[in-house]
Coordinates of C-alpha atoms in Angstrom, one line a residue:
M13 CA -65.3 -35.2 131.0
K14 CA -68.0 -37.9 131.8
R15 CA -69.4 -37.7 128.3
L16 CA -65.9 -38.3 126.8
Y17 CA -65.3 -41.2 129.3
D18 CA -68.6 -42.8 128.3
I19 CA -67.7 -42.5 124.6
V20 CA -64.3 -44.1 125.1
S21 CA -66.0 -46.9 127.1
V22 CA -68.3 -47.6 124.2
L23 CA -65.5 -47.6 121.7
R24 CA -63.5 -50.1 123.9
K25 CA -66.5 -52.5 123.5
K26 CA -67.5 -51.9 119.9
C27 CA -64.7 -50.5 117.8
P28 CA -62.1 -53.1 116.6
W29 CA -59.3 -50.6 116.6
D30 CA -60.0 -49.2 120.0
M31 CA -60.5 -52.6 121.5
E32 CA -56.9 -53.6 120.5
Q33 CA -55.2 -50.6 122.0
T34 CA -52.9 -50.7 125.1
H35 CA -50.9 -48.2 127.0
E36 CA -47.9 -49.2 124.9
S37 CA -49.6 -49.0 121.5
L38 CA -50.8 -45.5 122.3
R39 CA -47.5 -44.2 123.4
G40 CA -46.4 -42.7 120.1
A41 CA -49.7 -41.1 119.4
M42 CA -49.8 -39.5 122.8
I43 CA -46.3 -37.9 122.3
E44 CA -47.4 -36.7 118.9
E45 CA -50.5 -35.0 120.3
I46 CA -48.5 -33.2 122.9
Y47 CA -46.0 -31.9 120.3
E48 CA -48.9 -30.8 118.1
A49 CA -50.3 -28.8 121.0
V50 CA -46.9 -27.2 121.6
D51 CA -46.7 -26.4 117.9
A52 CA -50.1 -24.7 118.1
I53 CA -48.8 -22.6 121.1
D54 CA -45.7 -21.6 119.1
R55 CA -47.8 -20.5 116.2
G56 CA -50.3 -18.7 118.4
D57 CA -53.1 -20.7 116.8
L58 CA -55.6 -20.9 119.7
A59 CA -58.3 -22.6 117.6
N60 CA -55.8 -25.4 116.9
L61 CA -54.6 -25.4 120.5
R62 CA -58.2 -26.0 121.7
E63 CA -58.4 -29.0 119.3
E64 CA -55.1 -30.4 120.4
L65 CA -55.8 -30.0 124.1
G66 CA -59.0 -32.1 123.4
D67 CA -56.9 -34.8 121.8
I68 CA -54.5 -34.8 124.8
T69 CA -57.5 -35.1 127.1
L70 CA -58.7 -38.0 125.1
H71 CA -55.5 -39.8 125.8
V72 CA -55.8 -39.1 129.5
V73 CA -59.3 -40.6 129.5
F74 CA -58.3 -43.5 127.3
H75 CA -55.4 -44.6 129.4
S76 CA -57.5 -44.2 132.6
N77 CA -60.2 -46.4 131.0
L78 CA -57.6 -49.0 130.2
A79 CA -56.4 -49.0 133.8
S80 CA -59.9 -49.2 135.1
E81 CA -60.6 -52.3 133.0
N82 CA -57.6 -53.9 134.6
G83 CA -58.6 -52.8 138.1
E84 CA -55.6 -50.6 138.5
F85 CA -57.0 -47.0 138.9
E86 CA -59.9 -44.8 137.8
L87 CA -60.0 -41.4 136.1
K88 CA -61.2 -39.9 139.3
D89 CA -58.0 -41.2 141.0
V90 CA -55.9 -39.5 138.4
L91 CA -57.7 -36.2 138.9
N92 CA -57.9 -36.4 142.7
E93 CA -54.2 -37.2 143.0
E94 CA -53.3 -34.2 140.8
C95 CA -55.6 -32.0 142.9
E96 CA -53.9 -33.2 146.1
K97 CA -50.5 -32.6 144.6
M98 CA -51.3 -29.0 143.6
I99 CA -52.7 -28.2 147.0
R100 CA -49.7 -29.8 148.8
R101 CA -47.2 -28.0 146.7
H102 CA -48.9 -24.6 147.1
P103 CA -49.1 -24.2 150.9
H104 CA -48.6 -20.5 150.4
V105 CA -52.0 -20.4 148.7
F106 CA -54.0 -23.2 150.4
S107 CA -52.6 -23.8 153.9
A108 CA -54.0 -21.7 156.7
E109 CA -50.8 -22.4 158.7
N110 CA -48.8 -20.6 156.0
K111 CA -51.1 -17.6 155.6
D112 CA -48.4 -15.3 157.0
K113 CA -45.7 -16.9 154.9
K114 CA -46.9 -16.1 151.4
A115 CA -44.6 -16.5 148.5
K116 CA -44.6 -13.1 147.0
T117 CA -42.3 -13.7 144.0
V118 CA -42.1 -16.3 141.3
D119 CA -38.6 -17.2 142.6
K120 CA -40.0 -17.9 146.1
V121 CA -42.8 -20.0 144.6
L122 CA -40.3 -22.1 142.6
E123 CA -38.1 -22.4 145.7
K124 CA -41.0 -23.7 147.8
W125 CA -42.1 -26.0 145.0
E126 CA -38.6 -27.6 144.8
N127 CA -38.3 -27.9 148.6
I128 CA -41.6 -29.7 148.8
K129 CA -40.7 -32.0 146.0
S130 CA -37.4 -32.8 147.7
K131 CA -39.2 -33.7 150.9
E132 CA -41.6 -35.9 149.0
H133 CA -38.6 -37.9 147.7
S134 CA -36.3 -37.4 150.6
T135 CA -35.5 -41.1 150.9
E136 CA -34.3 -41.3 147.3
T137 CA -30.6 -41.5 146.4
I138 CA -29.1 -39.1 143.9
S139 CA -28.9 -41.9 141.4
A140 CA -32.6 -42.7 142.0
K141 CA -33.4 -39.0 141.2
L142 CA -31.5 -39.3 138.0
H143 CA -33.4 -42.4 137.1
D144 CA -36.6 -40.5 137.8
V145 CA -35.9 -38.2 134.8
P146 CA -38.1 -39.8 132.0
R147 CA -36.0 -41.5 129.3
A148 CA -38.8 -40.6 126.9
L149 CA -38.0 -36.9 127.2
P150 CA -36.3 -35.2 124.2
S151 CA -32.6 -36.0 124.7
L152 CA -31.6 -32.3 125.0
M153 CA -34.2 -31.8 127.7
R154 CA -33.3 -35.0 129.5
S155 CA -29.6 -34.2 129.5
F156 CA -30.3 -30.7 130.9
K157 CA -32.3 -32.1 133.7
L158 CA -29.8 -34.8 134.5
Q159 CA -26.9 -32.3 134.7
K160 CA -29.0 -29.9 136.8
R161 CA -29.8 -32.7 139.4
A162 CA -26.1 -33.8 139.5
A163 CA -25.0 -30.2 140.0
K164 CA -27.1 -30.0 143.2
V165 CA -24.6 -32.3 145.0
G166 CA -21.6 -30.4 143.7
F167 CA -20.8 -32.6 140.7
D168 CA -20.2 -29.7 138.4
W169 CA -17.7 -27.3 137.0
D170 CA -16.7 -24.2 139.0
D171 CA -17.8 -22.0 136.1
K172 CA -18.7 -22.0 132.4
T173 CA -15.0 -22.0 131.4
G174 CA -14.6 -25.6 132.5
A175 CA -17.8 -26.6 130.6
L176 CA -16.5 -24.8 127.5
D177 CA -13.1 -26.6 127.7
K178 CA -14.9 -29.9 128.0
I179 CA -16.6 -29.2 124.6
L180 CA -13.1 -28.7 123.0
E181 CA -11.9 -32.0 124.7
E182 CA -14.9 -33.9 123.4
F183 CA -14.5 -32.4 119.9
D184 CA -10.9 -33.6 119.7
E185 CA -12.1 -37.1 120.9
L186 CA -14.7 -37.1 118.1
K187 CA -12.1 -36.3 115.5
D188 CA -10.0 -39.2 116.8
A189 CA -13.0 -41.5 116.6
I190 CA -13.6 -40.4 113.0
S191 CA -10.0 -41.1 112.1
E192 CA -10.4 -44.5 113.7
G193 CA -13.4 -45.2 111.6
S194 CA -15.5 -47.1 114.2
A195 CA -19.2 -46.2 113.8
E196 CA -19.9 -47.2 117.4
H197 CA -17.1 -45.1 118.7
M198 CA -18.1 -42.1 116.6
E199 CA -21.7 -42.3 117.9
E200 CA -20.4 -42.4 121.5
E201 CA -18.1 -39.4 121.1
L202 CA -20.7 -37.4 119.2
G203 CA -23.1 -38.1 122.1
D204 CA -20.5 -36.9 124.6
L205 CA -20.0 -33.7 122.6
L206 CA -23.7 -33.0 122.5
F207 CA -24.0 -33.7 126.2
S208 CA -21.2 -31.2 126.8
V209 CA -22.9 -28.5 124.7
V210 CA -26.0 -28.9 126.8
N211 CA -24.0 -28.4 129.9
V212 CA -22.7 -25.1 128.6
S213 CA -26.3 -24.0 127.9
R214 CA -27.1 -24.8 131.5
F215 CA -24.3 -22.5 132.7
L216 CA -25.7 -19.8 130.4
S217 CA -29.3 -20.3 131.6
I218 CA -30.3 -21.1 128.0
N219 CA -32.8 -23.8 127.3
P220 CA -31.0 -26.0 124.7
E221 CA -34.2 -27.4 123.3
L222 CA -35.5 -23.8 122.5
A223 CA -32.1 -22.7 121.2
L224 CA -31.9 -25.6 118.8
K225 CA -35.5 -25.1 117.8
A226 CA -34.7 -21.5 117.0
S227 CA -31.7 -22.5 114.8
A228 CA -33.8 -25.1 113.0
D229 CA -36.5 -22.5 112.3
K230 CA -33.9 -20.1 111.1
F231 CA -32.5 -22.8 108.7
V232 CA -35.9 -23.4 107.3
K233 CA -36.6 -19.7 106.8
R234 CA -33.2 -19.1 105.1
F235 CA -33.6 -22.2 102.9
S236 CA -37.1 -21.1 101.8
K237 CA -35.7 -17.7 100.9
M238 CA -32.9 -19.3 99.0
E239 CA -35.3 -21.4 97.0
E240 CA -37.5 -18.3 96.4
I241 CA -34.5 -16.3 95.0
A242 CA -33.5 -19.3 92.8
S243 CA -37.1 -19.6 91.4
N244 CA -37.2 -15.8 90.7
N245 CA -34.1 -16.3 88.6
H246 CA -35.4 -19.4 86.8
L247 CA -33.0 -21.6 88.6
K248 CA -33.4 -25.0 90.4
L249 CA -31.4 -25.8 93.5
E250 CA -30.8 -29.4 92.5
E251 CA -29.1 -28.2 89.3
M252 CA -26.6 -25.8 91.1
D253 CA -23.2 -26.7 92.4
V254 CA -21.9 -26.2 95.9
E255 CA -20.4 -22.8 95.2
Q256 CA -23.6 -21.5 93.6
L257 CA -25.6 -22.8 96.5
E258 CA -23.3 -21.1 99.0
L259 CA -23.6 -17.7 97.2
L260 CA -27.4 -18.1 97.2
W261 CA -27.4 -19.0 100.9
Q262 CA -25.4 -15.8 101.7
K263 CA -27.8 -13.8 99.5
A264 CA -30.8 -15.3 101.4
K265 CA -29.2 -14.4 104.8
E266 CA -28.5 -10.8 103.5
D267 CA -32.1 -10.3 102.3
L268 CA -33.6 -11.7 105.5
S269 CA -31.4 -9.5 107.6
K270 CA -32.7 -6.4 105.8
Q271 CA -36.3 -7.4 106.8
L272 CA -35.5 -7.2 110.5

């Protein structure tokens, strides 16, 4: 870690590009590196994961270096604070006082974790806890977390039926907005519909981000198969009409289902 920190320190003094960077200018690149690491995990590519984890570490070091230059905090402060947090939130592992109260299941560990987090932020209002959910999160994930926090104080449907009915309500409102023709209103109602769909996923204990990812992956796989079938028959997708494309899509679905 020290070697990497020293390299970054030199770059900040001698490389024109690195000298110009700020926390804000690196924001997009940091998000991209995290997604690339997640993609490597999804693909099971450990060699690439090792590389991407290095890139993420570079960002941790770079941001810490920027903060150090401004007299705000050091890399050691980042690491020490994280160490203290891990120890504090794992009393069943590190605290001698809790040696007879070991969390023996994953559920118990998560329960303790959430209880400790709640105590750390016990003075916060519910609204403050909602504001604590990062706005930079993917919107599906952020919506899920917001709904989960609101539900803890009883602001929730009794069961999934209410959440499902809300989808139908929002769908009707979206249709009305489309008829009205206001782009701003359509965007608002579409957002409400998506938010309601996320709420149903919470009731079903389904991660909406993963569910949508799976559907997107399925679409790519089917489309690729459709193009393969077209190519084998000396056809080009862009030269086919909607009916032909639909038949080809159904054929691709059928062929892929046989491979399962």
